[in-house]
């Protein structure tokens, strides 16, 4: 699962106003990943504006063990 483990810390962002990152946060929450999932305030633009480091290229991740289970109680 994309290198995602139950104990992973995940920071979600996008290059727009945050709608895609928020959707990813909600989906992970719905699938049971409720701890260690964060939205980057201001997204990628804020990160760049702060002069923080960026990397390009592929990363190597260990295979993930997260097995999401949809939580029907979160649906209306």
PDB file of C-alpha atoms in Angstrom:
ATOM      1  CA  UNK A   1       0.000   0.000   0.000  1.00  0.00           C
ATOM      2  CA  UNK A   2       2.443   2.647  -1.289  1.00  0.00           C
ATOM      3  CA  UNK A   3       4.799   2.018   1.616  1.00  0.00           C
ATOM      4  CA  UNK A   4       2.074   3.000   4.079  1.00  0.00           C
ATOM      5  CA  UNK A   5       2.272   1.277   7.429  1.00  0.00           C
ATOM      6  CA  UNK A   6      -0.122   1.550  10.349  1.00  0.00           C
ATOM      7  CA  UNK A   7       2.542   3.463  12.319  1.00  0.00           C
ATOM      8  CA  UNK A   8       3.558   5.754   9.406  1.00  0.00           C
ATOM      9  CA  UNK A   9       3.563   9.530   9.707  1.00  0.00           C
ATOM     10  CA  UNK A  10       1.957  10.960   6.558  1.00  0.00           C
ATOM     11  CA  UNK A  11       1.972  14.612   5.489  1.00  0.00           C
ATOM     12  CA  UNK A  12      -0.447  15.345   2.662  1.00  0.00           C
ATOM     13  CA  UNK A  13      -0.201  18.335   0.356  1.00  0.00           C
ATOM     14  CA  UNK A  14      -1.042  19.410  -3.151  1.00  0.00           C
ATOM     15  CA  UNK A  15      -0.084  22.268  -5.417  1.00  0.00           C
ATOM     16  CA  UNK A  16      -3.474  23.954  -5.226  1.00  0.00           C
ATOM     17  CA  UNK A  17      -5.819  25.182  -2.510  1.00  0.00           C
ATOM     18  CA  UNK A  18      -5.712  21.860  -0.648  1.00  0.00           C
ATOM     19  CA  UNK A  19      -8.836  20.068  -1.883  1.00  0.00           C
ATOM     20  CA  UNK A  20      -6.934  17.021  -3.157  1.00  0.00           C
ATOM     21  CA  UNK A  21      -4.865  16.737   0.017  1.00  0.00           C
ATOM     22  CA  UNK A  22      -8.012  17.061   2.143  1.00  0.00           C
ATOM     23  CA  UNK A  23      -9.691  14.329   0.105  1.00  0.00           C
ATOM     24  CA  UNK A  24      -6.705  12.029   0.652  1.00  0.00           C
ATOM     25  CA  UNK A  25      -6.829  12.805   4.405  1.00  0.00           C
ATOM     26  CA  UNK A  26     -10.522  11.904   4.517  1.00  0.00           C
ATOM     27  CA  UNK A  27     -10.018   8.671   2.560  1.00  0.00           C
ATOM     28  CA  UNK A  28      -7.218   7.547   4.872  1.00  0.00           C
ATOM     29  CA  UNK A  29      -9.359   8.431   7.896  1.00  0.00           C
ATOM     30  CA  UNK A  30     -12.304   6.497   6.416  1.00  0.00           C
ATOM     31  CA  UNK A  31     -10.039   3.501   5.802  1.00  0.00           C
ATOM     32  CA  UNK A  32      -8.899   3.482   9.433  1.00  0.00           C
ATOM     33  CA  UNK A  33      -5.620   5.432   9.334  1.00  0.00           C
ATOM     34  CA  UNK A  34      -6.498   8.038  11.953  1.00  0.00           C
ATOM     35  CA  UNK A  35      -3.196   8.623  13.732  1.00  0.00           C
ATOM     36  CA  UNK A  36      -0.219  10.290  12.124  1.00  0.00           C
ATOM     37  CA  UNK A  37      -2.006  11.796   9.112  1.00  0.00           C
ATOM     38  CA  UNK A  38      -1.551  15.535   8.628  1.00  0.00           C
ATOM     39  CA  UNK A  39      -2.342  18.273   6.107  1.00  0.00           C
ATOM     40  CA  UNK A  40       0.484  20.669   5.245  1.00  0.00           C
ATOM     41  CA  UNK A  41      -0.908  24.125   6.028  1.00  0.00           C
ATOM     42  CA  UNK A  42      -0.638  26.210   2.874  1.00  0.00           C
ATOM     43  CA  UNK A  43       0.362  23.245   0.737  1.00  0.00           C
ATOM     44  CA  UNK A  44       3.429  23.025  -1.432  1.00  0.00           C
ATOM     45  CA  UNK A  45       3.351  26.760  -2.175  1.00  0.00           C
ATOM     46  CA  UNK A  46       3.803  27.617   1.515  1.00  0.00           C
ATOM     47  CA  UNK A  47       6.621  25.076   1.819  1.00  0.00           C
ATOM     48  CA  UNK A  48       8.444  26.632  -1.135  1.00  0.00           C
ATOM     49  CA  UNK A  49       7.794  30.189   0.096  1.00  0.00           C
ATOM     50  CA  UNK A  50       9.402  29.280   3.422  1.00  0.00           C
ATOM     51  CA  UNK A  51      12.540  28.200   1.551  1.00  0.00           C
ATOM     52  CA  UNK A  52      12.378  24.648   2.859  1.00  0.00           C
ATOM     53  CA  UNK A  53      14.156  21.783   1.109  1.00  0.00           C
ATOM     54  CA  UNK A  54      12.632  19.852  -1.774  1.00  0.00           C
ATOM     55  CA  UNK A  55      13.828  16.669  -3.426  1.00  0.00           C
ATOM     56  CA  UNK A  56      13.210  15.281  -6.882  1.00  0.00           C
ATOM     57  CA  UNK A  57      13.220  11.739  -8.129  1.00  0.00           C
ATOM     58  CA  UNK A  58      12.061   8.446  -6.817  1.00  0.00           C
ATOM     59  CA  UNK A  59      12.183   7.374  -3.216  1.00  0.00           C
ATOM     60  CA  UNK A  60      12.624   3.844  -1.983  1.00  0.00           C
ATOM     61  CA  UNK A  61       9.962   2.751   0.455  1.00  0.00           C
ATOM     62  CA  UNK A  62       9.556  -0.481   2.323  1.00  0.00           C
ATOM     63  CA  UNK A  63       6.422  -2.340   1.301  1.00  0.00           C
ATOM     64  CA  UNK A  64       3.467  -1.192   3.365  1.00  0.00           C
ATOM     65  CA  UNK A  65       1.375  -3.312   5.690  1.00  0.00           C
ATOM     66  CA  UNK A  66      -1.600  -0.975   6.069  1.00  0.00           C
ATOM     67  CA  UNK A  67      -4.834  -2.814   5.320  1.00  0.00           C
ATOM     68  CA  UNK A  68      -7.591  -0.233   5.224  1.00  0.00           C
ATOM     69  CA  UNK A  69     -11.098  -1.160   6.265  1.00  0.00           C
ATOM     70  CA  UNK A  70     -13.873   1.280   5.284  1.00  0.00           C
ATOM     71  CA  UNK A  71     -15.775   2.711   8.258  1.00  0.00           C
ATOM     72  CA  UNK A  72     -19.437   2.864   7.226  1.00  0.00           C
ATOM     73  CA  UNK A  73     -20.273   4.951  10.317  1.00  0.00           C
ATOM     74  CA  UNK A  74     -18.545   7.938   8.681  1.00  0.00           C
ATOM     75  CA  UNK A  75     -20.982   7.977   5.774  1.00  0.00           C
ATOM     76  CA  UNK A  76     -24.312   9.771   5.786  1.00  0.00           C
TER      77      UNK A  76
END
